[in-house]
GROMACS .gro file of C-alpha atoms in nm:
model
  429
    1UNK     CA    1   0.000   0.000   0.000
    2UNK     CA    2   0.123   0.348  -0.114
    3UNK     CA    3   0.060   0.663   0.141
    4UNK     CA    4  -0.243   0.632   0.254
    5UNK     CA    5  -0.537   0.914   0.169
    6UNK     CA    6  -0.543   1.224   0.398
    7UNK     CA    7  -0.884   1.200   0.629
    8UNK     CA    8  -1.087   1.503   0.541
    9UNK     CA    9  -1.309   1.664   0.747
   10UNK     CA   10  -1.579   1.934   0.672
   11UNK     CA   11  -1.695   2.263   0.859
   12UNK     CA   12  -2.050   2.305   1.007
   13UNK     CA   13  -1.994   2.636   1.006
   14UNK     CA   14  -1.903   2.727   0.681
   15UNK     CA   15  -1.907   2.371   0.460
   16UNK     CA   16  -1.546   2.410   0.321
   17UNK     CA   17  -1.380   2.077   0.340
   18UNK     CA   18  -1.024   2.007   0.392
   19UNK     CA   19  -0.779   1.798   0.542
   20UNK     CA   20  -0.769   1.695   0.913
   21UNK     CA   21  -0.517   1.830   1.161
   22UNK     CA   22  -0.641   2.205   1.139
   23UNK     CA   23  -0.650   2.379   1.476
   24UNK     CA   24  -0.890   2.645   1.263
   25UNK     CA   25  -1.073   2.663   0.980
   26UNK     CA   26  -0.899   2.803   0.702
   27UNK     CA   27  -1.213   2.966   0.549
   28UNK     CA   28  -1.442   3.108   0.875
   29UNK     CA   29  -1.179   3.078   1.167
   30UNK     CA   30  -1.402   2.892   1.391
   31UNK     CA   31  -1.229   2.624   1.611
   32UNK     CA   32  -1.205   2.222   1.537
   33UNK     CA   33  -1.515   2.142   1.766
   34UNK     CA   34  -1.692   2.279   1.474
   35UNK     CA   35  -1.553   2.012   1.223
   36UNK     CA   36  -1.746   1.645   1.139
   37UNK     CA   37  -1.546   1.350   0.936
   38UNK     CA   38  -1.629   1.397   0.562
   39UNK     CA   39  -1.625   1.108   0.320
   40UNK     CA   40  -1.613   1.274   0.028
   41UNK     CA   41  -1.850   1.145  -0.252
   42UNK     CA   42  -1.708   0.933  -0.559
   43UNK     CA   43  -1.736   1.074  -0.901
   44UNK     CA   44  -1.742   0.898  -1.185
   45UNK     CA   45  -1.838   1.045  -1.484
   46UNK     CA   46  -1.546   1.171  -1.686
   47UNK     CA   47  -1.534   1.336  -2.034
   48UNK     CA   48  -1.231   1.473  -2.192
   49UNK     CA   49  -1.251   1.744  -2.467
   50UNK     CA   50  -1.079   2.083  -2.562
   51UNK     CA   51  -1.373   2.267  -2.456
   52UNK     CA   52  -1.265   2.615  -2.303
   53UNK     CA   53  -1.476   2.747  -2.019
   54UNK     CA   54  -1.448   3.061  -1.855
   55UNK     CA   55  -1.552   3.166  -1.536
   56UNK     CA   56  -1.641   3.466  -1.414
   57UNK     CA   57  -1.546   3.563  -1.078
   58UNK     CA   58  -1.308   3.397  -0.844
   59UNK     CA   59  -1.492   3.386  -0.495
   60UNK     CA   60  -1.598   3.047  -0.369
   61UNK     CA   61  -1.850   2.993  -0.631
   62UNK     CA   62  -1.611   3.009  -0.873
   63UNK     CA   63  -1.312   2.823  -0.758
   64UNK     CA   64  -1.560   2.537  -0.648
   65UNK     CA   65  -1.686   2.540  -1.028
   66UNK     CA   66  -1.355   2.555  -1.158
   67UNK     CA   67  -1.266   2.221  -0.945
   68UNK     CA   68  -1.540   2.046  -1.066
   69UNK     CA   69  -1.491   2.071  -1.440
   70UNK     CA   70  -1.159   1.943  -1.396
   71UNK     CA   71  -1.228   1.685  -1.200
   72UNK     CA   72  -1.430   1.540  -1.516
   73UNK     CA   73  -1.213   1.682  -1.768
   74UNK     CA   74  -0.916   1.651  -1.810
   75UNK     CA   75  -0.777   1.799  -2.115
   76UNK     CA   76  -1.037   2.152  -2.138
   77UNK     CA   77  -0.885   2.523  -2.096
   78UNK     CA   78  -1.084   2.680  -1.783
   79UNK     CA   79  -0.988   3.044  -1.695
   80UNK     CA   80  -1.102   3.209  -1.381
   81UNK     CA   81  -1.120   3.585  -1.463
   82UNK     CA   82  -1.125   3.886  -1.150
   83UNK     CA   83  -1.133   4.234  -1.096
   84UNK     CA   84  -0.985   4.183  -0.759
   85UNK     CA   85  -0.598   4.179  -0.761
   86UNK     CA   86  -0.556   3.842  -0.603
   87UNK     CA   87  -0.612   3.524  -0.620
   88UNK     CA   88  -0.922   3.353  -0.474
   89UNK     CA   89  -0.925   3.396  -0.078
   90UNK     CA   90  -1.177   3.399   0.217
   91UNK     CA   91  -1.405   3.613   0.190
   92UNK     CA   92  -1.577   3.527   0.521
   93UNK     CA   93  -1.229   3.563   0.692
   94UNK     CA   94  -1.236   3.965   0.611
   95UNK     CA   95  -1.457   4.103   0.896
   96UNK     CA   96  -1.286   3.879   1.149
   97UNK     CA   97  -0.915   3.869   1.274
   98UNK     CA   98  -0.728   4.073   1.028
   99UNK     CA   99  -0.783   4.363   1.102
  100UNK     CA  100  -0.469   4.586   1.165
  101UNK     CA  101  -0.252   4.274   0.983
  102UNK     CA  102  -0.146   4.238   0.643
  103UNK     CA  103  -0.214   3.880   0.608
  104UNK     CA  104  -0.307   3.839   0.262
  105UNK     CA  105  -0.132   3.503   0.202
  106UNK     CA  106  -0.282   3.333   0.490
  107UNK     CA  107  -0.645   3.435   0.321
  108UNK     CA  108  -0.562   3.197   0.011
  109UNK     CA  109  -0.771   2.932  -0.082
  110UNK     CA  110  -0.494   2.777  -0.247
  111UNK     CA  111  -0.130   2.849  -0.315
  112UNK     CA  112  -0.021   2.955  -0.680
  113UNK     CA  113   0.132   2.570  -0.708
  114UNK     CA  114  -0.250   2.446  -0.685
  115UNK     CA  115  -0.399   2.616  -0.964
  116UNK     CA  116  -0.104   2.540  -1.209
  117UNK     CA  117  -0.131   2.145  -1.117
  118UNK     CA  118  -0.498   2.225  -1.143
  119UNK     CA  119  -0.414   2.370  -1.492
  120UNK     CA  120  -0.652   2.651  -1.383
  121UNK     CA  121  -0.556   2.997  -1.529
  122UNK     CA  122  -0.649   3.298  -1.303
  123UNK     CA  123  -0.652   3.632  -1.491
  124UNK     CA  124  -0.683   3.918  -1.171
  125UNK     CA  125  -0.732   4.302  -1.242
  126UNK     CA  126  -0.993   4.277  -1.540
  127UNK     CA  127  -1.376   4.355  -1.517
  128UNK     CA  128  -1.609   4.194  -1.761
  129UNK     CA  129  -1.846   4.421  -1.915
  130UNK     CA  130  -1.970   4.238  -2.215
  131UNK     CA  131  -2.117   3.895  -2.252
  132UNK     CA  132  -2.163   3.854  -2.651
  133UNK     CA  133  -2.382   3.509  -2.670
  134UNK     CA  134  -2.384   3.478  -3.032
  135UNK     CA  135  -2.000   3.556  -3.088
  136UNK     CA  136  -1.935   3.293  -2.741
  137UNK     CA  137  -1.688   3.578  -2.615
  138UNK     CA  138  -1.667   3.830  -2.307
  139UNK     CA  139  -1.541   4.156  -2.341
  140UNK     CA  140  -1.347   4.332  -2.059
  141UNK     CA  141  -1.258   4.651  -1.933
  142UNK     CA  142  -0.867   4.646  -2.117
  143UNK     CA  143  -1.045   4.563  -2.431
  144UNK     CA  144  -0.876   4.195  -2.420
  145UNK     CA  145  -1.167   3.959  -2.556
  146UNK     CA  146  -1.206   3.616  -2.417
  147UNK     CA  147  -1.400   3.358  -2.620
  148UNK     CA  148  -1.603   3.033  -2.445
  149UNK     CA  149  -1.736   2.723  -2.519
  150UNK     CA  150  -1.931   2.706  -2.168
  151UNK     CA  151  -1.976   3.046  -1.922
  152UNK     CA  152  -1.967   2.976  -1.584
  153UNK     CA  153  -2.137   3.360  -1.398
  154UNK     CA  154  -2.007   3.378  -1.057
  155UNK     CA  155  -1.979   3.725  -1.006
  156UNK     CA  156  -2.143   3.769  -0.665
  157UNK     CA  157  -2.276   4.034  -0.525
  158UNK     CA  158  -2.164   4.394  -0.404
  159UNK     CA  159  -2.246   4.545  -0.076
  160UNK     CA  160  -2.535   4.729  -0.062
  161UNK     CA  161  -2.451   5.144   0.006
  162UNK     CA  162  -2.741   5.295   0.149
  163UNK     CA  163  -2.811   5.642   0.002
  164UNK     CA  164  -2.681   5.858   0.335
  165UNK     CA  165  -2.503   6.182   0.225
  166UNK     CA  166  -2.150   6.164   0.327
  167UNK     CA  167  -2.104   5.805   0.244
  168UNK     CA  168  -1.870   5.864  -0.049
  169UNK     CA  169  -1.612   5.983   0.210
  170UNK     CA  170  -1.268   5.860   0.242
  171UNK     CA  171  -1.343   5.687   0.615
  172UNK     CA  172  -1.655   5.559   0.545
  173UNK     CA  173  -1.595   5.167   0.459
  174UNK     CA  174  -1.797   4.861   0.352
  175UNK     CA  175  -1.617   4.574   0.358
  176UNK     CA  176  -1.628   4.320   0.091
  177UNK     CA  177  -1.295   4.250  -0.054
  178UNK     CA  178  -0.930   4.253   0.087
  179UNK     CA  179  -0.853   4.607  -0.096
  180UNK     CA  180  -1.144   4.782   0.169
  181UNK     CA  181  -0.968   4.599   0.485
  182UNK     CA  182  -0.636   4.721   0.375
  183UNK     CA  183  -0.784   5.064   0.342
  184UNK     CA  184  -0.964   5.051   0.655
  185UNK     CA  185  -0.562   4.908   0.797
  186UNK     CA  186  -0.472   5.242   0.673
  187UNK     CA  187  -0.694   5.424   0.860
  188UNK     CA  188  -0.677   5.302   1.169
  189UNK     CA  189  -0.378   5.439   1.369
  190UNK     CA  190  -0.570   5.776   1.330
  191UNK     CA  191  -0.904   5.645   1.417
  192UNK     CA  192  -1.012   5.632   1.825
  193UNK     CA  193  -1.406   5.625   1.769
  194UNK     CA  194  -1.550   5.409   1.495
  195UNK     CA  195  -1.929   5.409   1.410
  196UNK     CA  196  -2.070   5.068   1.257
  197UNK     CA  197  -2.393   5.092   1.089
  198UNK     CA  198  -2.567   4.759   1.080
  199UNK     CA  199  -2.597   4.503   1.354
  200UNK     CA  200  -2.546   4.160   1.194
  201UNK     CA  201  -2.312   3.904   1.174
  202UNK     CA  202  -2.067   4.100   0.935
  203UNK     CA  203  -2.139   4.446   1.153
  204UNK     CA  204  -2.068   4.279   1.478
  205UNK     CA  205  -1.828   4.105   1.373
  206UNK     CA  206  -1.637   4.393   1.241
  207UNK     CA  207  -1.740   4.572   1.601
  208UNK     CA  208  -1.562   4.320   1.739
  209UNK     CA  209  -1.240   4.378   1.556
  210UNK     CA  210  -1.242   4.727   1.561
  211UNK     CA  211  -1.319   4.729   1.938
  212UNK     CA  212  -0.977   4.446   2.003
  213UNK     CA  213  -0.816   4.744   1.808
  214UNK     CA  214  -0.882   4.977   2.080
  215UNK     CA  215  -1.129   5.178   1.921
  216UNK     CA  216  -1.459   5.319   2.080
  217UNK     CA  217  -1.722   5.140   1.894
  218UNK     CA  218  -2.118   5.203   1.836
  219UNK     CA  219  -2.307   4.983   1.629
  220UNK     CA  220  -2.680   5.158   1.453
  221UNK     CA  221  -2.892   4.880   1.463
  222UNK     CA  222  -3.225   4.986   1.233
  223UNK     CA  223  -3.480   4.718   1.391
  224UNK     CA  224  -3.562   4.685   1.725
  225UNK     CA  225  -3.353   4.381   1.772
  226UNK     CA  226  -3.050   4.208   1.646
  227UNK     CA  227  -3.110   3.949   1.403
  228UNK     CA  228  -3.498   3.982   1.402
  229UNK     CA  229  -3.494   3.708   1.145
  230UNK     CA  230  -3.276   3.438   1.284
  231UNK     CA  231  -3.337   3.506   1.670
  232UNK     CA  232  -3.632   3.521   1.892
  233UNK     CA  233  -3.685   3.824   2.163
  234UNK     CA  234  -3.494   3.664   2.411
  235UNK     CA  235  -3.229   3.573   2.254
  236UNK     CA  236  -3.145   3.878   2.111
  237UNK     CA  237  -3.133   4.062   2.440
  238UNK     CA  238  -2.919   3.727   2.580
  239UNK     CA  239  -2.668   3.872   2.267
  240UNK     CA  240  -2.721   4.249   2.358
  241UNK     CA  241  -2.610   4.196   2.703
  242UNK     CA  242  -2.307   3.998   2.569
  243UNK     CA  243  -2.187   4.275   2.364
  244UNK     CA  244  -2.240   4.557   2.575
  245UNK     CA  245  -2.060   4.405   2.828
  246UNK     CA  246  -1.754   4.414   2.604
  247UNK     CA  247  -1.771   4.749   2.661
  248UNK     CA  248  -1.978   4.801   2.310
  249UNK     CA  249  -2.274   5.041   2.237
  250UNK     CA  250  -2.589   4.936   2.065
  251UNK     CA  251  -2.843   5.164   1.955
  252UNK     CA  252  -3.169   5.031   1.819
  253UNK     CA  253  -3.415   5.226   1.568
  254UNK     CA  254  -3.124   5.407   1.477
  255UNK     CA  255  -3.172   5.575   1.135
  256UNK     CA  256  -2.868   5.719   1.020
  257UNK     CA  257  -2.964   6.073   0.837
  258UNK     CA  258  -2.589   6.233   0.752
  259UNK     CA  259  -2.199   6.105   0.786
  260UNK     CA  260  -2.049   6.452   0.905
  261UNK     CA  261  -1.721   6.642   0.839
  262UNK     CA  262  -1.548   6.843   0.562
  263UNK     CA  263  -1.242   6.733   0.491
  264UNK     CA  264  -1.266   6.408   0.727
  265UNK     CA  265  -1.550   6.248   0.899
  266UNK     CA  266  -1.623   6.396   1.276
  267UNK     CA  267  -1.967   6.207   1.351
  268UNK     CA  268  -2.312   6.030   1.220
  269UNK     CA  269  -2.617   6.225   1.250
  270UNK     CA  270  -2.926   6.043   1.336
  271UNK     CA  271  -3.282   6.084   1.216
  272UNK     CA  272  -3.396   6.180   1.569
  273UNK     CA  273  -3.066   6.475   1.581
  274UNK     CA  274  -2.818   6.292   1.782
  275UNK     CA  275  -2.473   6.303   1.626
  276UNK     CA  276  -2.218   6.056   1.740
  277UNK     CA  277  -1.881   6.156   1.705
  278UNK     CA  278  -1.680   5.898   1.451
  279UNK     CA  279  -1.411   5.894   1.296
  280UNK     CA  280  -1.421   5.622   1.087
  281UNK     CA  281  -1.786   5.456   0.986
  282UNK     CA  282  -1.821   5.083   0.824
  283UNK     CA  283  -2.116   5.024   0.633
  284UNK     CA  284  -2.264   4.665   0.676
  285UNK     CA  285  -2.680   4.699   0.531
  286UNK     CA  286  -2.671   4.384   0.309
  287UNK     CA  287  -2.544   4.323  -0.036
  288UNK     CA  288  -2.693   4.272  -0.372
  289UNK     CA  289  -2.628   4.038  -0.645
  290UNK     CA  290  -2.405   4.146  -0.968
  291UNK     CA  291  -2.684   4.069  -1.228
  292UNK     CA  292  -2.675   4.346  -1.497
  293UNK     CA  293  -2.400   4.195  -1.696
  294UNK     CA  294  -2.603   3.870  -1.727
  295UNK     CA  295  -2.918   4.059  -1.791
  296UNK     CA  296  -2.750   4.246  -2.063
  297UNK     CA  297  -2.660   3.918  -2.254
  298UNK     CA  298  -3.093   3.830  -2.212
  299UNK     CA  299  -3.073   3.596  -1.904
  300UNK     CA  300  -3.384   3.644  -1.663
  301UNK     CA  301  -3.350   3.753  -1.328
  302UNK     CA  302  -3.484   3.805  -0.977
  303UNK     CA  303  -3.331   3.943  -0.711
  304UNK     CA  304  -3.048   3.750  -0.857
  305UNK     CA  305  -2.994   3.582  -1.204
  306UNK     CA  306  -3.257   3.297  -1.235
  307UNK     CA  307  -3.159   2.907  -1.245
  308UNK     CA  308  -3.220   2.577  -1.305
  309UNK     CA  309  -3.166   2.278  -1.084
  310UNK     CA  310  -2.906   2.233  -1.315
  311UNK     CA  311  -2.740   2.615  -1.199
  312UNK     CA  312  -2.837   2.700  -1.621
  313UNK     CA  313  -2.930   3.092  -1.657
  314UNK     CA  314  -3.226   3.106  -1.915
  315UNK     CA  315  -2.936   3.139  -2.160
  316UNK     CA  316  -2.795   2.876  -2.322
  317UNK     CA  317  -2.443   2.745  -2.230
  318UNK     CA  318  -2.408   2.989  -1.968
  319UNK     CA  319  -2.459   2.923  -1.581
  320UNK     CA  320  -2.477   3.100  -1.267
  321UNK     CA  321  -2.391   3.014  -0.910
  322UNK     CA  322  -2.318   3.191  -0.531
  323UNK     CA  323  -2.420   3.503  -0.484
  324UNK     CA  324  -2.559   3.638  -0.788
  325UNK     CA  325  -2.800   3.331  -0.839
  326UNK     CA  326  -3.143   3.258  -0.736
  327UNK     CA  327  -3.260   2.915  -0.713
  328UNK     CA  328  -3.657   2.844  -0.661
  329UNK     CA  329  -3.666   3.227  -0.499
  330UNK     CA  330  -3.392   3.156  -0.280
  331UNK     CA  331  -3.091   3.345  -0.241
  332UNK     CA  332  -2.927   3.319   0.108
  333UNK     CA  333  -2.579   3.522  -0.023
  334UNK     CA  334  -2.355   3.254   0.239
  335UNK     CA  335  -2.067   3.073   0.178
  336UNK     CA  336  -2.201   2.687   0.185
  337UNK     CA  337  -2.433   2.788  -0.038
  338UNK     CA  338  -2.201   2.909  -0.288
  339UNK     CA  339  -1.934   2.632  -0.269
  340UNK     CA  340  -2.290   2.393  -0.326
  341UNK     CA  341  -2.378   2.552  -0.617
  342UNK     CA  342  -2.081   2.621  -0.772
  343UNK     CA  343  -2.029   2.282  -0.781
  344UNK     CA  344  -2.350   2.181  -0.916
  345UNK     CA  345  -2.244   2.451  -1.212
  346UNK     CA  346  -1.924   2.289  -1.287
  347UNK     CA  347  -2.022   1.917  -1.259
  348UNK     CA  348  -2.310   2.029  -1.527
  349UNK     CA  349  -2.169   2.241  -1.729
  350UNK     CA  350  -1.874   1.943  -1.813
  351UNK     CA  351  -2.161   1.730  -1.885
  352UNK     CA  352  -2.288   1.539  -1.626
  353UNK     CA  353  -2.644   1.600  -1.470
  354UNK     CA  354  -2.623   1.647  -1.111
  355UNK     CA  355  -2.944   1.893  -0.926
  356UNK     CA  356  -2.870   2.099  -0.661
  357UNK     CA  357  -3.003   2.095  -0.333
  358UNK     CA  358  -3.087   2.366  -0.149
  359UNK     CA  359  -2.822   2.413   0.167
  360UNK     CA  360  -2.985   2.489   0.518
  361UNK     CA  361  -2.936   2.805   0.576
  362UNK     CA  362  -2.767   2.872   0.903
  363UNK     CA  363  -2.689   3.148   1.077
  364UNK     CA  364  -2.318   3.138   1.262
  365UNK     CA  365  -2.156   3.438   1.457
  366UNK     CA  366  -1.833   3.416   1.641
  367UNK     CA  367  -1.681   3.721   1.804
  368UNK     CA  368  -1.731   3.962   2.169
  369UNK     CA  369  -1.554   3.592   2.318
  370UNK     CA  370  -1.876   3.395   2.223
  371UNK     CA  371  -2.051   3.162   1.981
  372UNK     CA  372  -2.357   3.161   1.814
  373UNK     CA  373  -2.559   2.950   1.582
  374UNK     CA  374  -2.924   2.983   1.480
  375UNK     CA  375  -3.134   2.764   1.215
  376UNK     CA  376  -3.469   2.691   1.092
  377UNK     CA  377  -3.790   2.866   1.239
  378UNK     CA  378  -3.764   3.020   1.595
  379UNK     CA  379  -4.112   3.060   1.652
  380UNK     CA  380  -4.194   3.307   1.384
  381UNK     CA  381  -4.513   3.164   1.169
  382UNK     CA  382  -4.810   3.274   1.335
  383UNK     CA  383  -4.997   3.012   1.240
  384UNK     CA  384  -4.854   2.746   1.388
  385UNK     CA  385  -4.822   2.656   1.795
  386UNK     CA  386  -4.491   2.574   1.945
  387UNK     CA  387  -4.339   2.436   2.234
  388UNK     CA  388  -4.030   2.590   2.336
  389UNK     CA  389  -3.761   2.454   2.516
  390UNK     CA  390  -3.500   2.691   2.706
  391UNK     CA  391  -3.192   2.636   2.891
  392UNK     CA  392  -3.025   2.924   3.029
  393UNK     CA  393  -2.665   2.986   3.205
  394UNK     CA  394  -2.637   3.345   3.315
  395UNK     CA  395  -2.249   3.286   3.486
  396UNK     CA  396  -2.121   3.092   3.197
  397UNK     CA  397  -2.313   3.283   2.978
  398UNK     CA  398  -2.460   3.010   2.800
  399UNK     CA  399  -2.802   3.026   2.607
  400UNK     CA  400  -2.984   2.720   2.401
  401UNK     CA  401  -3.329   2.783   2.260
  402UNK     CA  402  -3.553   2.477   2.068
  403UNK     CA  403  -3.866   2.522   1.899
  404UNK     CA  404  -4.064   2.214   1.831
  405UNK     CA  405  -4.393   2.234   1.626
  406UNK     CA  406  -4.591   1.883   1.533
  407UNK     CA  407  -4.315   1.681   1.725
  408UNK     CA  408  -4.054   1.789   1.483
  409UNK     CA  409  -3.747   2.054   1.604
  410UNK     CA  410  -3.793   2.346   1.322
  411UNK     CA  411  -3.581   2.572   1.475
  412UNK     CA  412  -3.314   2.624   1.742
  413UNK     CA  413  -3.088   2.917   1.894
  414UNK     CA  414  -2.741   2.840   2.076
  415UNK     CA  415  -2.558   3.096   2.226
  416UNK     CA  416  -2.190   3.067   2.404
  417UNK     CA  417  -2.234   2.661   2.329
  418UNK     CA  418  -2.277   2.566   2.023
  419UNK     CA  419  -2.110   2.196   2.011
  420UNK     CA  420  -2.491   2.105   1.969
  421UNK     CA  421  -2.459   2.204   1.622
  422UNK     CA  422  -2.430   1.907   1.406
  423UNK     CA  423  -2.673   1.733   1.561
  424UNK     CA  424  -2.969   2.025   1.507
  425UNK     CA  425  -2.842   2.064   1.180
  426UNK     CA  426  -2.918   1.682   1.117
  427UNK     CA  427  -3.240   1.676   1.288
  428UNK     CA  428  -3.380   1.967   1.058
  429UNK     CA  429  -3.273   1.856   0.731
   0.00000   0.00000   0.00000
């Protein structure tokens, strides 16, 4: 027997998959309680041609198409375009520890060495803006023109700026690639109160970082809660308490009317005429899908571009996936879902018929020196009746909510303890 096969193991957190013996996940940073044994599934359709497929966009969607074409083909050209200047990295890793670091390289997905083994070529620094269907070719920003056999869309989505005068100022960030951390790197050492506007995951997460920076840190929370969605009443004040006590400020129904200063920015007016003095502001309100290029070349769309089971756009020969694609009306915008479906995309698109199932989407938040992880229904459809199950730890600050309706768990919260997780997860699906 040769060396035997590496033991994988896969993230509940996240989904990425990779070998055992990580302390941390290389993708979301959460810890190795968080990781199951993975047997990864055997493939065996293969089908070798000279095909060329280009992909569009290098996030997770995209690498996780790219691996799945070659994986049944051997002998094809695929090219990964980006406008980013790097090569693929995690995304999810941004608004957690590196801030005030330059740690670009541990980001990576993959070293160089893995897409040239791969034969995957990644073209960085070039924005598509034309998809020509009939010619097969994409046109982009240099004027360089790229022809395809199979289009692979996996341009994700952008964050979502909302219209507040002032937000075009220099220390006013959103942060969705590693060019706005490094500018928000830069501004730090003359920052000492930062104002975060939006209070989920991403927002408190980037609280959280700021804050470990040393900076005084308010996050504008719009709702009345955090995380009205994903958490019930209680829960969300279990949280609240949590974060204020890391010496954070939370203000709820907090409509932010102007980002103040001329030259720099000095505060954030509210709607009611509070101004908090700031000066730096991140933006975290959501993002929204990258569709119009698609829609220019005639493929439908929703609130992101419209596909099949089989991840095909209502254009022929070109897919979607991640992000920017919208499956049955759903569109969760989170990692597993766009490592899923990109490869769905690939493992189609190189000719074999695989559907895609809908991921569960979970809701995971790890920062202020807790854990969190919410899924399924807490509660929320008025027409049905639940019984609820709480557990509750105030010195150990540990919180576990189930909801049960018909006998069957459809939702649960975990706060401070979340080695529960796998389990739940398997009892809902």
């Amino acid at each position: 027997m040769g060396e035997g096969k590496k033991n994988m193991v896969k993230c509940l957190v996240c989904g990425a998959v990779f070998e055992e013996g990580n302390e941390v996940c290389p993708v979301c940073g959460v810890g190795s309680e968080n990781f199951v044994p993975y047997e990864e599934e055997k493939n065996n359709f293969h089908k070798n041609t000279e095909e060329l497929y280009l992909i569009l966009g290098n996030g997770a969607a995209g690498v996780s198409a790219a691996e799945a074409i070659r994986e049944r083909n051997s002998t094809c050209s695929i090219v990964m375009v980006t406008k980013e200047d790097c090569l693929p990295y995690s995304r999810p890793m941004l608004t957690k520890a590196v801030m005030g670091k330059d740690e670009r390289e541990e980001l990576l997905l993959h070293d160089p060495a893995w897409y040239e083994e791969k034969g995957i070529l990644n073209l960085t620094g070039k924005q598509a803006e034309k998809i020509d269907t009939k010619e097969k070719e994409v046109t982009f920003d240099d004027g360089i023109r790229l022809k395809y056999d199979k289009c692979i869309y996996a341009l994700g989505s952008e964050c979502f700026i909302p219209p507040i005068p002032g937000s075009e100022k220099n220390e006013v960030v959103a942060i969705r690639r590693l060019s706005d951390i490094e500018k928000l790197n830069s501004l730090l050492s003359e920052s000492k109160q930062a104002v975060v506007i939006g209070g989920g995951v991403l927002g408190l997460e980037a609280a959280w970082e700021l804050k470990r920076t040393g900076l005084f840190v308010t996050v504008l929370e719009h709702g009345d809660q955090l995380m009205k969605r994903q958490l019930d009443q209680e829960s969300g004040e279990f949280l609240k308490s949590i974060i204020l006590e890391k010496g954070i400020d939370v203000k709820f129904q907090a409509v932010t009317r102007e980002i103040e200063g001329e030259e720099k920015v000095t505060g954030v007016r509210l709607e009611d005429g509070t101004v908090l003095p700031a000066d730096l502001v991140v933006i975290s309100a959501g993002v929204r899908a990258n569709v119009s290029l698609a829609e220019d070349a005639g493929a439908k769309s929703g609130r992101a571009v419209i596909v099949n089971e089989h991840m095909e756009t209502t254009v022929p020969g070109i897919y979607a996936c991640g992000d920017c694609a919208e499956y049955e009306g759903i569109n969760y915008a989170i990692w597993p879902q766009a490592v899923e479906m990109g490869k769905a995309a690939g493992a189609n698109a190189a000719g074999e018929k695989i559907s895609y199932k809908t991921v569960t989407a979970a809701l995971t938040f790890n920062g202020m020196d807790t854990s969190l992880f919410a899924v399924g229904d807490p509660g929320k459809d008025p027409g049905r009746t639940y019984e609820v199950r709480r557990e509750e730890d105030e010195e150990k600050k540990i919180y576990k909510v189930y909801y049960y309706a018909e006998g069957k768990l459809t939702g649960a919260i975990l706060i401070g303890d979340t080695s529960d997780m796998g389990r739940i997860l398997e009892e809902i699906e």
